Amino acid sequence: MTTLATPAPTSTGRSSGAPSLVRWLLRLHRPALLVWAALVIVVGALLLWVGGPLADASAEAWKQYNACKSVFTCVHDTESIGRYKDWYAYTTYTVLAVPFLVAAWSGATLTSRELENGTAQLAWTQSISPARWLAAKLAVPAVLVTVGSGLLVGLHHWAWSTGQGRIDTAKDWYDIGTYAANGTVTVAMALAGLVSGAFWGLVKRNSLASLVGSLCTTGFLWSVIGLATPHLWPTVTKVSSLRHSVPSGSGISVSQGVLTSTGARIANPECGAITNEGCRAVYTKLDAVSFYNVYHPQSHYWPLQLTSTAIILAVTAALTVAAFQLLKRRTGSAPARKETSA
């Protein structure tokens, strides 16, 4: 493995303190900081708009619609209903994109660019050890990413909640996009994207390669968490009559089907209620006596969110340790020493 040369630091007569290092990082990444602040402000304002005026207008339109169902001609504000639905989707997608935006920026600029053009080695000559350089590189953006993404997630959860019970087309808590954008999983994924970008920057020392690597890592981790989420907490099983058209119980479904007279489980034939003559024949042939549904109710929302978040943060911590170990191997284990002036 190629070792990065760590020049001996020159004597400057004073040591570089943590505040000056933070200021240097903020100046270096000022454009990204301004873009991040603008993104949080704009999306936050849109979420306030969605959860406030748009939700109120849509709720009023649905009230008009439900009040005149029995009337032959009904006048209601369809534009308000559609506008709320569209902007809720747009803001949800934007919040879900935050971890990928952080990963792309981190992979393209956080460590790879400075290693690629040699400014990292220059920083190590200014009384800044490689480990301290990387710690600052991760700590300062981590605070900003946590605060910004946490604010957006909190505002999204509020915007979603204002439509519950008022807007007929409001998304359920277990909708895939809503579930992720409403909780701490998205904040943890943003931190994972940040660290994965720094890690790949140390591995590749090439902006484009580390950008691709960080995006792939973030996407892979989120896909794994998405598949694993239904299995991270004990489920609830609900048995219901075949007189219903579908199994009872709403939430994150793990499996559903029909139970036979012996208690065996069979996949749901997707027929409908037993009151239908054709379905009655199907259920009789299967010896089905009831529906079953293995699922997570709404009370499992936070246990699932927090368990998923803990797993993501554990992976993030492992990537952080791996990044420091990789940097140590490439720069040497001996710390740089100051030259004493004559």
Coordinates of N, CA, C and O in Angstrom, one line a residue, residues 116-248:
E116 N -5.6 14.6 -3.2 CA -5.3 14.5 -4.7 C -4.4 15.7 -5.1 O -3.5 15.5 -5.9
N117 N -4.6 16.9 -4.5 CA -3.8 18.1 -4.9 C -2.7 18.4 -4.0 O -2.0 19.4 -4.2
G118 N -2.6 17.6 -2.9 CA -1.4 17.8 -2.0 C -1.6 18.8 -0.8 O -0.7 19.0 0.0
T119 N -2.8 19.4 -0.7 CA -3.0 20.4 0.3 C -3.1 19.7 1.7 O -2.9 20.4 2.7
A120 N -3.5 18.5 1.7 CA -3.6 17.8 3.0 C -2.2 17.6 3.6 O -1.9 17.9 4.8
Q121 N -1.2 17.3 2.8 CA 0.2 17.1 3.2 C 0.7 18.5 3.7 O 1.5 18.6 4.7
L122 N 0.3 19.6 3.1 CA 0.7 20.9 3.5 C 0.1 21.2 4.9 O 0.8 21.8 5.7
A123 N -1.1 20.8 5.1 CA -1.7 21.1 6.4 C -1.0 20.3 7.5 O -0.9 20.8 8.6
W124 N -0.5 19.2 7.2 CA 0.2 18.4 8.2 C 1.6 19.0 8.6 O 2.2 18.6 9.5
T125 N 2.0 20.0 7.8 CA 3.3 20.7 8.2 C 3.0 21.8 9.1 O 3.9 22.4 9.6
Q126 N 1.7 22.2 9.3 CA 1.4 23.3 10.1 C 0.9 22.9 11.5 O -0.1 23.4 12.0
S127 N 1.7 22.1 12.1 CA 1.4 21.6 13.5 C 0.1 20.8 13.6 O -0.5 20.8 14.7
I128 N -0.4 20.3 12.5 CA -1.7 19.6 12.5 C -1.3 18.1 12.1 O -0.9 17.9 11.0
S129 N -1.5 17.2 13.0 CA -1.3 15.8 12.7 C -2.3 15.2 11.8 O -3.4 15.8 11.7
P130 N -2.0 14.2 11.0 CA -3.0 13.6 10.2 C -4.3 13.2 10.9 O -5.4 13.4 10.4
A131 N -4.1 12.6 12.1 CA -5.3 12.2 12.8 C -6.2 13.4 13.2 O -7.4 13.3 13.1
R132 N -5.6 14.4 13.7 CA -6.3 15.6 14.0 C -7.0 16.3 12.8 O -8.1 16.8 12.9
W133 N -6.3 16.3 11.7 CA -6.8 16.8 10.5 C -8.1 16.0 10.1 O -9.1 16.6 9.8
L134 N -8.1 14.7 10.2 CA -9.2 13.9 9.8 C -10.3 14.1 10.8 O -11.5 14.1 10.5
A135 N -10.0 14.1 12.1 CA -11.0 14.3 13.1 C -11.8 15.6 12.9 O -13.0 15.7 13.0
A136 N -11.1 16.7 12.6 CA -11.7 18.0 12.3 C -12.6 17.9 11.0 O -13.7 18.4 11.0
K137 N -12.0 17.2 10.0 CA -12.7 17.0 8.8 C -14.1 16.3 9.0 O -15.0 16.6 8.2
L138 N -14.2 15.4 9.9 CA -15.4 14.7 10.2 C -16.3 15.4 11.2 O -17.5 15.4 11.0
A139 N -15.7 16.0 12.2 CA -16.5 16.5 13.3 C -17.3 17.8 12.9 O -18.5 17.9 13.2
V140 N -16.6 18.7 12.3 CA -17.3 19.9 11.9 C -18.5 19.7 11.0 O -19.6 20.1 11.2
P141 N -18.3 19.0 9.8 CA -19.5 18.7 9.0 C -20.5 17.8 9.7 O -21.7 18.0 9.4
A142 N -20.1 16.9 10.6 CA -21.1 16.1 11.2 C -22.0 16.9 12.1 O -23.2 16.6 12.1
V143 N -21.6 17.9 12.7 CA -22.4 18.8 13.5 C -23.4 19.5 12.6 O -24.7 19.5 12.9
L144 N -22.9 20.0 11.5 CA -23.8 20.8 10.6 C -24.8 19.8 9.9 O -26.0 20.2 9.7
V145 N -24.4 18.7 9.5 CA -25.3 17.7 8.9 C -26.3 17.2 9.8 O -27.5 17.1 9.5
T146 N -26.0 16.9 11.1 CA -26.9 16.5 12.1 C -28.0 17.5 12.4 O -29.2 17.2 12.4
V147 N -27.5 18.8 12.6 CA -28.5 19.8 12.8 C -29.4 20.1 11.7 O -30.6 20.2 11.8
G148 N -28.8 20.2 10.5 CA -29.6 20.5 9.3 C -30.6 19.4 8.9 O -31.8 19.6 8.7
S149 N -30.1 18.1 8.8 CA -31.0 17.0 8.5 C -32.0 16.8 9.6 O -33.2 16.4 9.3
G150 N -31.6 16.9 10.9 CA -32.6 16.8 11.9 C -33.7 17.8 11.9 O -34.8 17.4 12.2
L151 N -33.4 19.0 11.5 CA -34.4 20.0 11.4 C -35.4 19.7 10.3 O -36.6 19.8 10.4
L152 N -34.8 19.2 9.1 CA -35.7 18.9 8.0 C -36.6 17.7 8.3 O -37.8 17.7 8.0
V153 N -36.1 16.7 9.0 CA -36.8 15.5 9.4 C -37.9 15.9 10.4 O -39.1 15.5 10.3
G154 N -37.6 16.8 11.4 CA -38.6 17.2 12.3 C -39.7 18.0 11.6 O -40.9 17.8 12.0
L155 N -39.4 18.9 10.7 CA -40.4 19.7 10.0 C -41.2 18.7 9.1 O -42.4 19.0 9.0
H156 N -40.6 17.7 8.5 CA -41.4 16.8 7.7 C -42.4 16.0 8.5 O -43.5 15.8 8.1
H157 N -42.0 15.6 9.7 CA -42.9 14.9 10.6 C -44.1 15.7 11.0 O -45.2 15.3 11.0
W158 N -43.8 17.0 11.2 CA -44.8 17.9 11.6 C -45.8 18.2 10.4 O -47.0 18.1 10.6
A159 N -45.2 18.4 9.2 CA -46.0 18.6 8.0 C -46.9 17.4 7.7 O -48.1 17.5 7.3
W160 N -46.4 16.2 7.9 CA -47.2 15.0 7.7 C -48.3 14.9 8.8 O -49.4 14.6 8.4
S161 N -48.0 15.2 10.0 CA -49.0 15.0 11.1 C -50.2 16.0 10.9 O -51.3 15.7 11.4
T162 N -50.0 17.2 10.3 CA -51.0 18.1 10.2 C -52.1 17.6 9.2 O -53.2 18.2 9.2
G163 N -51.8 16.7 8.4 CA -52.8 16.1 7.4 C -53.5 14.9 7.9 O -54.5 14.5 7.3
Q164 N -53.1 14.3 9.0 CA -53.7 13.1 9.5 C -55.1 13.4 10.1 O -55.3 14.3 10.9
G165 N -56.1 12.6 9.6 CA -57.5 12.7 10.0 C -58.2 13.9 9.4 O -59.4 14.1 9.6
R166 N -57.5 14.7 8.5 CA -58.1 15.8 7.9 C -58.1 15.7 6.4 O -59.0 16.2 5.7
I167 N -57.1 15.0 5.8 CA -56.9 14.9 4.4 C -57.0 13.4 4.0 O -56.2 12.6 4.5
D168 N -58.0 13.1 3.2 CA -58.3 11.6 2.9 C -57.1 11.0 2.2 O -57.0 9.7 2.3
T169 N -56.4 11.7 1.4 CA -55.3 11.1 0.7 C -53.9 11.3 1.4 O -52.9 11.0 0.8
A170 N -53.9 11.7 2.6 CA -52.7 11.8 3.4 C -52.0 10.5 3.5 O -52.6 9.4 3.7
K171 N -50.7 10.5 3.4 CA -49.9 9.2 3.5 C -50.0 8.6 4.9 O -50.0 9.3 5.9
D172 N -50.1 7.3 4.9 CA -50.0 6.5 6.2 C -48.6 6.5 6.7 O -47.6 6.7 6.0
W173 N -48.5 6.3 8.0 CA -47.2 6.3 8.7 C -46.2 5.3 8.1 O -45.0 5.5 8.1
Y174 N -46.8 4.2 7.5 CA -46.0 3.1 7.0 C -45.6 3.2 5.5 O -45.0 2.3 5.0
D175 N -46.1 4.3 4.9 CA -45.7 4.5 3.5 C -44.1 4.6 3.5 O -43.5 5.2 4.4
I176 N -43.5 4.0 2.6 CA -42.0 3.8 2.6 C -41.3 5.2 2.7 O -40.5 5.4 3.5
G177 N -41.7 6.1 1.8 CA -41.1 7.4 1.8 C -41.3 8.2 3.1 O -40.5 8.8 3.7
T178 N -42.6 8.2 3.6 CA -43.0 8.9 4.8 C -42.3 8.3 6.0 O -41.8 9.0 6.9
Y179 N -42.3 7.0 6.1 CA -41.6 6.3 7.2 C -40.2 6.8 7.4 O -39.7 7.1 8.5
A180 N -39.4 6.8 6.3 CA -38.0 7.2 6.3 C -37.8 8.7 6.6 O -37.0 9.0 7.4
A181 N -38.6 9.5 5.9 CA -38.4 10.9 6.0 C -38.9 11.5 7.4 O -38.6 12.6 7.7
N182 N -39.7 10.7 8.1 CA -40.3 11.2 9.3 C -39.4 10.9 10.6 O -39.7 11.4 11.6
G183 N -38.3 10.1 10.4 CA -37.6 9.7 11.6 C -36.1 9.8 11.5 O -35.5 10.4 10.6
T184 N -35.5 9.3 12.6 CA -34.1 9.5 12.8 C -33.2 8.6 11.8 O -32.0 8.9 11.7
V185 N -33.8 7.7 11.1 CA -33.1 6.9 10.1 C -32.4 7.8 9.1 O -31.2 7.6 8.7
T186 N -33.1 8.8 8.6 CA -32.6 9.7 7.6 C -31.4 10.5 8.1 O -30.4 10.7 7.4
V187 N -31.5 11.0 9.3 CA -30.3 11.7 9.9 C -29.1 10.8 10.1 O -28.0 11.2 9.7
A188 N -29.3 9.5 10.5 CA -28.2 8.6 10.7 C -27.6 8.3 9.3 O -26.4 8.1 9.2
M189 N -28.5 8.2 8.3 CA -28.0 7.9 6.9 C -27.2 9.0 6.4 O -26.2 8.8 5.7
A190 N -27.5 10.3 6.7 CA -26.7 11.4 6.3 C -25.3 11.4 6.9 O -24.3 11.7 6.2
L191 N -25.3 11.0 8.2 CA -23.9 10.9 8.8 C -23.2 9.7 8.2 O -21.9 9.8 8.0
A192 N -23.8 8.6 7.9 CA -23.2 7.5 7.2 C -22.6 7.9 5.9 O -21.5 7.5 5.5
G193 N -23.4 8.7 5.1 CA -22.9 9.2 3.8 C -21.7 10.1 4.0 O -20.8 10.0 3.2
L194 N -21.7 10.9 5.0 CA -20.6 11.8 5.3 C -19.3 11.0 5.5 O -18.2 11.2 4.9
V195 N -19.4 10.0 6.4 CA -18.2 9.2 6.8 C -17.8 8.3 5.6 O -16.6 8.1 5.4
S196 N -18.7 7.8 4.9 CA -18.4 6.9 3.8 C -17.6 7.7 2.7 O -16.7 7.2 2.1
G197 N -18.0 9.0 2.5 CA -17.3 9.8 1.6 C -15.9 10.1 2.0 O -14.9 10.0 1.2
A198 N -15.7 10.3 3.3 CA -14.3 10.5 3.8 C -13.5 9.3 3.7 O -12.3 9.3 3.3
F199 N -14.1 8.1 4.0 CA -13.4 6.8 3.9 C -12.9 6.6 2.4 O -11.8 6.2 2.2
W200 N -13.9 6.7 1.5 CA -13.5 6.4 0.1 C -12.5 7.4 -0.4 O -11.7 7.1 -1.3
G201 N -12.5 8.7 0.1 CA -11.5 9.6 -0.3 C -10.1 9.2 0.1 O -9.2 9.4 -0.6
L202 N -10.0 8.6 1.3 CA -8.7 8.0 1.7 C -8.3 6.8 0.9 O -7.1 6.6 0.7
V203 N -9.3 6.0 0.5 CA -9.0 4.8 -0.2 C -8.5 5.1 -1.6 O -7.5 4.6 -2.1
K204 N -9.3 6.0 -2.3 CA -9.0 6.2 -3.7 C -8.2 7.5 -4.0 O -7.4 7.5 -5.0
R205 N -8.3 8.5 -3.1 CA -7.6 9.8 -3.3 C -7.9 10.3 -4.7 O -7.0 11.0 -5.4
N206 N -9.1 10.1 -5.2 CA -9.6 10.6 -6.5 C -11.0 11.1 -6.3 O -11.9 10.3 -5.8
S207 N -11.4 12.3 -6.6 CA -12.7 12.8 -6.4 C -13.8 12.0 -7.0 O -14.8 11.7 -6.3
L208 N -13.7 11.7 -8.3 CA -14.7 11.0 -9.0 C -14.9 9.6 -8.4 O -16.0 9.1 -8.2
A209 N -13.8 8.9 -8.2 CA -13.9 7.5 -7.7 C -14.5 7.4 -6.3 O -15.3 6.6 -6.0
S210 N -14.1 8.4 -5.5 CA -14.6 8.4 -4.1 C -16.1 8.8 -4.1 O -16.9 8.4 -3.2
L211 N -16.5 9.7 -5.0 CA -17.9 10.1 -5.1 C -18.7 8.9 -5.4 O -19.8 8.7 -4.8
V212 N -18.3 8.1 -6.4 CA -19.1 6.9 -6.8 C -19.1 5.9 -5.6 O -20.2 5.3 -5.3
G213 N -18.0 5.7 -5.0 CA -17.9 4.8 -3.9 C -18.8 5.2 -2.7 O -19.5 4.3 -2.2
S214 N -18.8 6.5 -2.4 CA -19.7 6.9 -1.3 C -21.2 6.8 -1.6 O -22.0 6.4 -0.7
L215 N -21.5 7.1 -2.8 CA -22.9 7.0 -3.2 C -23.4 5.5 -3.2 O -24.5 5.2 -2.7
C216 N -22.5 4.6 -3.7 CA -22.9 3.2 -3.7 C -23.0 2.7 -2.3 O -23.9 1.9 -2.0
T217 N -22.1 3.1 -1.4 CA -22.1 2.6 -0.1 C -23.4 3.1 0.6 O -24.0 2.3 1.3
T218 N -23.7 4.3 0.5 CA -24.9 4.9 1.1 C -26.2 4.2 0.6 O -27.1 3.8 1.3
G219 N -26.3 4.0 -0.8 CA -27.4 3.3 -1.3 C -27.5 1.9 -0.9 O -28.6 1.4 -0.6
F220 N -26.4 1.2 -0.8 CA -26.4 -0.2 -0.4 C -26.8 -0.3 1.1 O -27.6 -1.2 1.5
L221 N -26.3 0.5 2.0 CA -26.6 0.5 3.4 C -28.1 0.8 3.6 O -28.8 0.1 4.4
W222 N -28.6 1.8 2.9 CA -30.1 2.1 3.0 C -30.9 0.9 2.5 O -32.0 0.6 3.1
S223 N -30.5 0.3 1.4 CA -31.3 -0.9 0.9 C -31.3 -2.0 1.9 O -32.4 -2.6 2.1
V224 N -30.2 -2.3 2.5 CA -30.1 -3.3 3.5 C -31.0 -3.0 4.7 O -31.7 -3.9 5.2
I225 N -30.9 -1.8 5.2 CA -31.8 -1.4 6.3 C -33.3 -1.5 5.9 O -34.1 -1.9 6.7
G226 N -33.6 -1.1 4.7 CA -35.0 -1.2 4.3 C -35.5 -2.6 4.3 O -36.6 -2.9 4.7
L227 N -34.7 -3.5 3.8 CA -35.1 -4.9 3.8 C -35.1 -5.5 5.2 O -36.0 -6.4 5.5
A228 N -34.2 -5.1 6.1 CA -34.1 -5.7 7.4 C -35.1 -5.1 8.4 O -35.5 -5.7 9.4
T229 N -35.6 -3.9 8.1 CA -36.5 -3.2 9.1 C -37.7 -4.0 9.6 O -37.9 -4.0 10.8
P230 N -38.4 -4.7 8.8 CA -39.6 -5.5 9.3 C -39.2 -6.6 10.3 O -40.0 -7.1 11.0
H231 N -37.9 -6.9 10.3 CA -37.4 -8.0 11.1 C -36.6 -7.6 12.3 O -36.0 -8.4 13.0
L232 N -36.6 -6.3 12.6 CA -35.8 -5.8 13.7 C -36.6 -5.7 15.0 O -36.0 -5.3 16.0
W233 N -37.9 -6.0 15.0 CA -38.7 -5.9 16.2 C -39.7 -7.0 16.2 O -40.2 -7.3 15.1
P234 N -40.1 -7.5 17.3 CA -41.2 -8.6 17.3 C -42.5 -8.1 16.7 O -42.9 -7.0 17.0
T235 N -43.1 -8.9 15.9 CA -44.3 -8.6 15.2 C -45.5 -8.9 16.0 O -45.5 -9.5 17.0
V236 N -46.7 -8.4 15.5 CA -48.0 -8.7 16.0 C -48.8 -9.5 15.0 O -48.7 -9.2 13.8
T237 N -49.5 -10.6 15.4 CA -50.3 -11.4 14.5 C -51.8 -11.1 14.8 O -52.2 -11.2 16.0
K238 N -52.5 -10.8 13.8 CA -53.9 -10.5 13.9 C -54.7 -11.5 13.1 O -54.4 -11.6 11.9
V239 N -55.7 -12.2 13.7 CA -56.6 -13.1 13.0 C -57.9 -12.4 12.8 O -58.5 -11.8 13.7
S240 N -58.5 -12.5 11.5 CA -59.8 -11.9 11.2 C -60.6 -12.8 10.4 O -60.2 -13.7 9.8
S241 N -61.9 -12.4 10.4 CA -62.9 -13.3 9.6 C -62.7 -13.2 8.1 O -62.3 -12.1 7.6
L242 N -63.1 -14.3 7.5 CA -63.1 -14.3 6.0 C -64.2 -13.4 5.4 O -64.2 -13.3 4.2
R243 N -65.0 -12.9 6.3 CA -66.1 -12.0 5.8 C -65.5 -10.7 5.3 O -66.2 -9.9 4.6
H244 N -64.3 -10.4 5.8 CA -63.6 -9.2 5.3 C -63.0 -9.5 4.0 O -62.7 -10.6 3.6
S245 N -62.8 -8.5 3.2 CA -62.2 -8.7 1.9 C -60.7 -8.8 1.9 O -60.1 -9.4 1.0
V246 N -60.1 -8.3 3.0 CA -58.6 -8.4 3.2 C -58.3 -8.7 4.6 O -59.2 -8.4 5.5
P247 N -57.1 -9.2 5.0 CA -56.8 -9.4 6.4 C -56.8 -8.0 7.1 O -56.4 -7.0 6.6
S248 N -57.3 -8.1 8.4 CA -57.4 -6.8 9.2 C -56.0 -6.5 9.8 O -55.1 -7.4 9.9

